[in-house]
């Protein structure tokens, strides 16, 4: 209990910054060097549509909190992930997002410990389209403490998946501030992904039973370091299963989303929280990722630390995803379809 109180105090000390919105070329966000000497990849030749909303400092503050030693690796059912859940709830409440259920928490029915998904909803502004829903998600749990390396046993999970969680939180902050979504958005942070997608399996079944009118599910996983040697910024799993990339790249006015052969080879479509929503609803459900097995060697290790993240890359990705999500939420018809 003493540890939990101390961690809660740390949570209350966190504050959010202000933002400014305008459209800029991608080079305005990507800078030649990141925190702790991590070199950011130079911008691509094409200039993707983006907004100036978040920045490296904002992104870094969230990642460093979620991936701090005090949260002990955010294992599902632990004191550390409880503080992460409180952190997410506090942000949603302060930004004016409403709980999707009676509270922001959704208690898992398929995990023996007390574990929670955390959901915040922003109702759409169109009287008709608001009845269609987009789930934007990421898992906020990690694997806790593991076999020590060099005296360190905490698997902080900065890339996996404080990075994806931060992306979703910043997207939520943008739409809560600007309310530019005609369709309703459900921002969802899943627990127990590391236990076998348990959080998303539980929630997808629950939403299906409640007959949620789900249009599309967009999931973010391991977005903390940039792809290298690619002509796109982020790949999506299940690339050929829908026309999401075609629609998204059209909105982005460039090659934002691409196909990674390795993702198909390792069947990554079925290995993240998008998959249960595809299983239950049969709608387009994809994961966005920038981890390609060659650009980050710290997967599920104690060395997956906040200092290794490229915060300029992360800010750029969020700023480029905002117009895409906005375009998907506001299109007069459902343009994204299964192939």
Tab-separated table of C-alpha atoms in Angstrom:
chain	number	residue	atom	x	y	z
A	1	UNK	CA	0.000	0.000	0.000
A	2	UNK	CA	2.859	2.378	0.822
A	3	UNK	CA	4.316	1.851	-2.652
A	4	UNK	CA	0.943	2.497	-4.263
A	5	UNK	CA	0.503	5.771	-2.358
A	6	UNK	CA	3.967	6.918	-3.404
A	7	UNK	CA	3.240	6.093	-7.023
A	8	UNK	CA	-0.090	7.892	-6.864
A	9	UNK	CA	1.743	10.989	-5.658
A	10	UNK	CA	3.993	10.742	-8.706
A	11	UNK	CA	0.902	10.495	-10.895
A	12	UNK	CA	-0.655	13.661	-9.462
A	13	UNK	CA	2.516	15.601	-10.209
A	14	UNK	CA	2.091	15.072	-13.967
A	15	UNK	CA	0.639	17.928	-16.058
A	16	UNK	CA	-0.116	18.376	-19.758
A	17	UNK	CA	1.120	21.193	-21.985
A	18	UNK	CA	-0.558	23.510	-24.462
A	19	UNK	CA	-0.791	22.997	-28.218
A	20	UNK	CA	-1.160	24.884	-31.467
A	21	UNK	CA	-2.736	23.602	-34.674
A	22	UNK	CA	-1.711	24.288	-38.242
A	23	UNK	CA	-0.611	22.357	-41.304
A	24	UNK	CA	3.133	22.077	-41.857
A	25	UNK	CA	5.611	20.047	-43.903
A	26	UNK	CA	6.978	16.954	-42.146
A	27	UNK	CA	10.443	18.482	-41.792
A	28	UNK	CA	9.073	20.921	-39.210
A	29	UNK	CA	8.763	18.111	-36.638
A	30	UNK	CA	11.671	15.795	-37.423
A	31	UNK	CA	14.949	17.139	-36.077
A	32	UNK	CA	18.467	15.796	-36.577
A	33	UNK	CA	18.968	14.535	-33.029
A	34	UNK	CA	16.775	13.180	-30.247
A	35	UNK	CA	17.040	12.970	-26.463
A	36	UNK	CA	19.934	11.011	-24.967
A	37	UNK	CA	21.840	11.141	-28.223
A	38	UNK	CA	19.377	9.018	-30.191
A	39	UNK	CA	19.622	10.151	-33.795
A	40	UNK	CA	16.309	10.799	-35.533
A	41	UNK	CA	15.925	9.656	-39.124
A	42	UNK	CA	15.865	12.506	-41.626
A	43	UNK	CA	12.506	13.309	-43.234
A	44	UNK	CA	11.363	11.477	-46.336
A	45	UNK	CA	11.433	13.292	-49.679
A	46	UNK	CA	7.653	13.590	-49.902
A	47	UNK	CA	5.866	15.933	-47.521
A	48	UNK	CA	2.953	14.230	-45.858
A	49	UNK	CA	-0.039	16.177	-44.641
A	50	UNK	CA	0.187	16.798	-40.912
A	51	UNK	CA	-0.748	19.237	-38.167
A	52	UNK	CA	1.389	20.913	-35.565
A	53	UNK	CA	-0.121	19.590	-32.374
A	54	UNK	CA	2.191	17.494	-30.260
A	55	UNK	CA	5.970	17.657	-30.012
A	56	UNK	CA	8.894	15.597	-28.775
A	57	UNK	CA	8.751	17.118	-25.281
A	58	UNK	CA	5.078	16.249	-24.801
A	59	UNK	CA	5.612	12.720	-26.074
A	60	UNK	CA	8.704	12.153	-23.957
A	61	UNK	CA	6.987	13.215	-20.729
A	62	UNK	CA	4.293	10.551	-21.177
A	63	UNK	CA	6.639	7.746	-22.210
A	64	UNK	CA	9.052	8.432	-19.369
A	65	UNK	CA	6.209	8.270	-16.844
A	66	UNK	CA	4.744	5.018	-18.193
A	67	UNK	CA	8.166	3.389	-18.609
A	68	UNK	CA	9.621	4.582	-15.299
A	69	UNK	CA	11.085	2.103	-12.822
A	70	UNK	CA	8.410	3.128	-10.312
A	71	UNK	CA	5.732	1.390	-12.421
A	72	UNK	CA	7.714	-1.883	-12.284
A	73	UNK	CA	7.022	-2.902	-15.868
A	74	UNK	CA	3.192	-2.506	-15.738
A	75	UNK	CA	2.405	-6.205	-15.320
A	76	UNK	CA	-1.351	-6.834	-15.473
A	77	UNK	CA	-2.882	-6.907	-12.011
A	78	UNK	CA	0.130	-5.192	-10.399
A	79	UNK	CA	0.478	-1.971	-8.387
A	80	UNK	CA	2.450	-0.443	-11.236
A	81	UNK	CA	-0.232	-0.887	-13.865
A	82	UNK	CA	-2.804	0.427	-11.378
A	83	UNK	CA	-0.922	3.725	-11.346
A	84	UNK	CA	-0.810	3.682	-15.160
A	85	UNK	CA	-4.587	3.177	-15.208
A	86	UNK	CA	-5.060	6.120	-12.832
A	87	UNK	CA	-2.824	8.229	-15.061
A	88	UNK	CA	-4.930	7.430	-18.144
A	89	UNK	CA	-8.210	8.042	-16.293
A	90	UNK	CA	-6.949	11.402	-15.044
A	91	UNK	CA	-6.040	12.522	-18.567
A	92	UNK	CA	-9.390	11.450	-19.991
A	93	UNK	CA	-11.284	13.211	-17.217
A	94	UNK	CA	-9.301	16.456	-17.467
A	95	UNK	CA	-9.712	16.533	-21.241
A	96	UNK	CA	-13.466	15.993	-21.100
A	97	UNK	CA	-13.680	12.501	-22.573
A	98	UNK	CA	-16.632	10.557	-21.190
A	99	UNK	CA	-16.475	7.001	-19.876
A	100	UNK	CA	-17.752	4.507	-22.410
A	101	UNK	CA	-19.152	2.342	-19.622
A	102	UNK	CA	-20.281	3.635	-16.202
A	103	UNK	CA	-16.647	4.430	-15.371
A	104	UNK	CA	-13.487	4.633	-17.457
A	105	UNK	CA	-12.611	1.088	-16.348
A	106	UNK	CA	-13.663	-2.163	-17.979
A	107	UNK	CA	-12.867	-5.116	-15.696
A	108	UNK	CA	-11.517	-8.159	-17.505
A	109	UNK	CA	-13.600	-11.308	-17.092
A	110	UNK	CA	-10.942	-13.660	-18.478
A	111	UNK	CA	-7.990	-12.918	-16.174
A	112	UNK	CA	-7.640	-14.163	-12.598
A	113	UNK	CA	-6.212	-10.916	-11.195
A	114	UNK	CA	-8.039	-7.591	-11.147
A	115	UNK	CA	-7.149	-6.012	-14.481
A	116	UNK	CA	-8.795	-3.223	-16.415
A	117	UNK	CA	-9.079	-1.827	-19.880
A	118	UNK	CA	-9.414	1.955	-19.733
A	119	UNK	CA	-11.809	3.619	-22.208
A	120	UNK	CA	-12.674	7.227	-22.968
A	121	UNK	CA	-15.301	8.186	-25.532
A	122	UNK	CA	-15.825	11.300	-27.618
A	123	UNK	CA	-19.263	11.427	-29.214
A	124	UNK	CA	-19.377	12.417	-32.858
A	125	UNK	CA	-20.693	15.822	-33.902
A	126	UNK	CA	-22.969	14.581	-36.707
A	127	UNK	CA	-26.472	13.498	-35.613
A	128	UNK	CA	-26.379	10.457	-37.925
A	129	UNK	CA	-22.710	9.531	-38.216
A	130	UNK	CA	-22.215	9.670	-34.445
A	131	UNK	CA	-23.951	6.293	-34.310
A	132	UNK	CA	-20.957	4.755	-36.089
A	133	UNK	CA	-17.920	4.050	-33.901
A	134	UNK	CA	-14.167	3.957	-34.390
A	135	UNK	CA	-12.054	2.203	-31.760
A	136	UNK	CA	-8.522	3.594	-31.424
A	137	UNK	CA	-6.448	1.365	-29.194
A	138	UNK	CA	-3.132	0.220	-27.756
A	139	UNK	CA	-2.136	-2.030	-24.868
A	140	UNK	CA	-0.696	-0.301	-21.817
A	141	UNK	CA	0.461	-3.411	-19.966
A	142	UNK	CA	3.901	-5.015	-20.176
A	143	UNK	CA	5.669	-8.015	-18.631
A	144	UNK	CA	6.695	-6.640	-15.233
A	145	UNK	CA	9.936	-7.909	-13.697
A	146	UNK	CA	12.009	-10.620	-15.344
A	147	UNK	CA	15.384	-12.322	-15.007
A	148	UNK	CA	17.894	-9.618	-14.038
A	149	UNK	CA	20.484	-8.325	-16.480
A	150	UNK	CA	23.253	-6.222	-15.000
A	151	UNK	CA	21.313	-5.895	-11.775
A	152	UNK	CA	18.155	-4.618	-13.522
A	153	UNK	CA	15.025	-6.789	-13.435
A	154	UNK	CA	12.406	-4.238	-14.575
A	155	UNK	CA	11.144	-4.680	-18.118
A	156	UNK	CA	10.073	-1.053	-18.553
A	157	UNK	CA	8.371	-1.562	-21.899
A	158	UNK	CA	9.071	1.858	-23.399
A	159	UNK	CA	8.641	0.733	-26.990
A	160	UNK	CA	6.353	-2.145	-25.997
A	161	UNK	CA	4.003	-0.447	-25.500
A	162	UNK	CA	4.352	2.877	-23.741
A	163	UNK	CA	4.963	4.198	-27.254
A	164	UNK	CA	1.643	3.001	-28.675
A	165	UNK	CA	-0.183	4.056	-25.514
A	166	UNK	CA	1.296	7.538	-25.832
A	167	UNK	CA	0.214	7.747	-29.465
A	168	UNK	CA	-3.383	6.952	-28.512
A	169	UNK	CA	-3.339	9.372	-25.582
A	170	UNK	CA	-2.121	12.212	-27.789
A	171	UNK	CA	-4.704	11.438	-30.474
A	172	UNK	CA	-7.353	11.496	-27.744
A	173	UNK	CA	-6.041	14.829	-26.479
A	174	UNK	CA	-6.262	16.359	-29.953
A	175	UNK	CA	-9.844	15.303	-30.612
A	176	UNK	CA	-10.981	16.151	-27.090
A	177	UNK	CA	-9.627	19.666	-27.665
A	178	UNK	CA	-10.853	20.271	-31.220
A	179	UNK	CA	-13.924	17.985	-31.470
A	180	UNK	CA	-13.518	17.577	-35.218
A	181	UNK	CA	-14.986	14.055	-35.436
A	182	UNK	CA	-18.403	13.391	-36.953
A	183	UNK	CA	-18.244	9.707	-36.015
A	184	UNK	CA	-17.832	8.704	-32.387
A	185	UNK	CA	-14.346	7.765	-31.193
A	186	UNK	CA	-13.562	5.265	-28.415
A	187	UNK	CA	-9.991	5.572	-27.174
A	188	UNK	CA	-9.085	2.273	-25.538
A	189	UNK	CA	-6.018	1.189	-23.589
A	190	UNK	CA	-5.945	-2.584	-23.174
A	191	UNK	CA	-4.616	-4.618	-20.269
A	192	UNK	CA	-3.309	-8.220	-20.428
A	193	UNK	CA	-2.218	-8.078	-24.063
A	194	UNK	CA	0.991	-9.765	-22.947
A	195	UNK	CA	-1.104	-12.597	-21.449
A	196	UNK	CA	-2.626	-13.475	-24.821
A	197	UNK	CA	-4.664	-10.464	-26.005
A	198	UNK	CA	-6.998	-10.987	-23.037
A	199	UNK	CA	-8.055	-7.359	-22.676
A	200	UNK	CA	-9.035	-6.920	-26.300
A	201	UNK	CA	-10.669	-10.363	-26.469
A	202	UNK	CA	-12.825	-9.505	-23.466
A	203	UNK	CA	-13.799	-6.068	-24.792
A	204	UNK	CA	-14.483	-7.148	-28.375
A	205	UNK	CA	-16.872	-9.872	-27.171
A	206	UNK	CA	-18.554	-7.428	-24.790
A	207	UNK	CA	-19.026	-4.767	-27.467
A	208	UNK	CA	-20.303	-7.334	-29.942
A	209	UNK	CA	-22.868	-8.556	-27.417
A	210	UNK	CA	-23.992	-4.949	-26.977
A	211	UNK	CA	-24.283	-4.618	-30.776
A	212	UNK	CA	-21.843	-1.731	-31.091
A	213	UNK	CA	-21.984	-0.299	-34.609
A	214	UNK	CA	-18.224	-0.600	-35.193
A	215	UNK	CA	-16.844	0.870	-38.412
A	216	UNK	CA	-13.106	0.286	-38.018
A	217	UNK	CA	-10.523	-0.521	-35.327
A	218	UNK	CA	-7.099	1.174	-35.431
A	219	UNK	CA	-4.429	-0.180	-33.068
A	220	UNK	CA	-0.943	1.163	-32.265
A	221	UNK	CA	1.917	-1.113	-31.259
A	222	UNK	CA	5.626	-0.351	-30.812
A	223	UNK	CA	5.865	3.022	-32.543
A	224	UNK	CA	8.869	4.327	-30.599
A	225	UNK	CA	11.631	4.091	-33.208
A	226	UNK	CA	11.503	4.855	-36.946
A	227	UNK	CA	11.672	2.376	-39.774
A	228	UNK	CA	14.882	2.575	-41.785
A	229	UNK	CA	15.344	2.158	-45.507
A	230	UNK	CA	11.599	2.251	-46.208
A	231	UNK	CA	9.642	4.618	-48.432
A	232	UNK	CA	6.789	4.761	-45.918
A	233	UNK	CA	6.527	5.887	-42.283
A	234	UNK	CA	4.571	3.055	-40.675
A	235	UNK	CA	3.359	-0.367	-41.747
A	236	UNK	CA	-0.040	-1.871	-41.047
A	237	UNK	CA	-0.650	-5.520	-40.281
A	238	UNK	CA	-3.079	-7.355	-42.530
A	239	UNK	CA	-2.192	-4.869	-45.252
A	240	UNK	CA	-4.095	-6.657	-48.052
A	241	UNK	CA	-7.169	-7.476	-46.008
A	242	UNK	CA	-8.751	-4.054	-46.502
A	243	UNK	CA	-8.210	-0.802	-48.386
A	244	UNK	CA	-7.141	1.089	-45.239
A	245	UNK	CA	-3.699	1.911	-46.628
A	246	UNK	CA	-5.152	3.227	-49.884
A	247	UNK	CA	-7.685	5.409	-48.089
A	248	UNK	CA	-5.233	6.525	-45.414
A	249	UNK	CA	-2.486	7.422	-47.867
A	250	UNK	CA	-4.996	9.378	-49.914
A	251	UNK	CA	-5.896	11.450	-46.865
A	252	UNK	CA	-2.224	11.844	-45.918
A	253	UNK	CA	-1.410	12.931	-49.487
A	254	UNK	CA	1.602	10.633	-49.572
A	255	UNK	CA	2.991	7.225	-48.695
A	256	UNK	CA	2.375	7.183	-44.946
A	257	UNK	CA	1.377	3.506	-44.639
A	258	UNK	CA	3.178	0.623	-46.262
A	259	UNK	CA	3.425	-3.155	-46.546
A	260	UNK	CA	6.073	-5.014	-44.548
A	261	UNK	CA	6.649	-8.572	-45.862
A	262	UNK	CA	7.953	-9.660	-42.459
A	263	UNK	CA	4.618	-8.723	-40.883
A	264	UNK	CA	2.872	-11.171	-43.189
A	265	UNK	CA	5.569	-13.812	-42.704
A	266	UNK	CA	5.146	-13.719	-38.905
A	267	UNK	CA	1.367	-13.294	-39.134
A	268	UNK	CA	1.429	-10.140	-37.021
A	269	UNK	CA	-2.180	-9.434	-37.937
A	270	UNK	CA	-3.237	-12.074	-35.416
A	271	UNK	CA	-0.729	-11.107	-32.730
A	272	UNK	CA	-2.017	-7.754	-31.500
A	273	UNK	CA	-5.203	-6.205	-30.151
A	274	UNK	CA	-6.716	-5.497	-33.548
A	275	UNK	CA	-7.365	-9.186	-34.135
A	276	UNK	CA	-10.196	-9.866	-31.633
A	277	UNK	CA	-12.187	-7.003	-33.181
A	278	UNK	CA	-11.736	-8.501	-36.633
A	279	UNK	CA	-12.820	-11.880	-35.278
A	280	UNK	CA	-15.937	-10.556	-33.562
A	281	UNK	CA	-17.078	-7.872	-36.002
A	282	UNK	CA	-15.521	-8.811	-39.355
A	283	UNK	CA	-14.646	-5.147	-39.988
A	284	UNK	CA	-11.303	-3.570	-40.965
A	285	UNK	CA	-9.059	-3.834	-37.890
A	286	UNK	CA	-5.336	-3.188	-38.245
A	287	UNK	CA	-2.264	-2.433	-36.167
A	288	UNK	CA	0.124	0.418	-36.977
A	289	UNK	CA	3.732	-0.388	-36.110
A	290	UNK	CA	7.293	0.820	-36.770
A	291	UNK	CA	9.121	-2.174	-35.246
A	292	UNK	CA	10.352	-4.422	-38.058
A	293	UNK	CA	12.647	-6.865	-36.157
A	294	UNK	CA	15.774	-5.086	-37.444
A	295	UNK	CA	15.543	-1.611	-35.887
A	296	UNK	CA	15.135	-2.480	-32.191
A	297	UNK	CA	16.955	-5.273	-30.346
A	298	UNK	CA	15.405	-4.740	-26.912
A	299	UNK	CA	12.053	-6.511	-27.333
A	300	UNK	CA	10.939	-8.005	-23.966
A	301	UNK	CA	14.248	-7.103	-22.346
A	302	UNK	CA	15.085	-4.895	-19.385
A	303	UNK	CA	16.865	-2.624	-21.858
A	304	UNK	CA	13.587	-1.434	-23.467
A	305	UNK	CA	14.070	1.951	-21.822
A	306	UNK	CA	12.623	5.414	-22.416
A	307	UNK	CA	16.029	6.836	-23.327
A	308	UNK	CA	16.066	4.738	-26.512
A	309	UNK	CA	12.869	6.177	-27.959
A	310	UNK	CA	12.984	8.658	-30.835
A	311	UNK	CA	10.562	11.319	-29.633
A	312	UNK	CA	10.810	13.427	-32.784
A	313	UNK	CA	9.762	10.434	-34.852
A	314	UNK	CA	6.901	9.701	-32.453
A	315	UNK	CA	5.628	13.279	-32.508
A	316	UNK	CA	5.803	13.326	-36.286
A	317	UNK	CA	3.798	10.118	-36.534
A	318	UNK	CA	1.050	11.444	-34.260
A	319	UNK	CA	0.870	14.702	-36.213
A	320	UNK	CA	0.554	12.761	-39.472
A	321	UNK	CA	-2.055	10.376	-38.075
A	322	UNK	CA	-4.342	13.176	-36.894
A	323	UNK	CA	-5.532	14.158	-40.418
A	324	UNK	CA	-5.934	10.467	-41.295
A	325	UNK	CA	-8.134	9.709	-38.296
A	326	UNK	CA	-9.996	12.974	-38.872
A	327	UNK	CA	-10.632	12.036	-42.501
A	328	UNK	CA	-11.851	8.551	-41.587
A	329	UNK	CA	-14.121	9.950	-38.883
A	330	UNK	CA	-15.640	12.596	-41.157
A	331	UNK	CA	-16.071	10.882	-44.541
A	332	UNK	CA	-19.747	10.971	-45.585
A	333	UNK	CA	-19.693	7.237	-46.350
A	334	UNK	CA	-17.693	4.305	-44.997
A	335	UNK	CA	-14.768	4.323	-47.407
A	336	UNK	CA	-12.681	1.665	-45.634
A	337	UNK	CA	-13.864	-1.805	-46.599
A	338	UNK	CA	-12.646	-5.381	-46.368
A	339	UNK	CA	-11.087	-6.726	-49.548
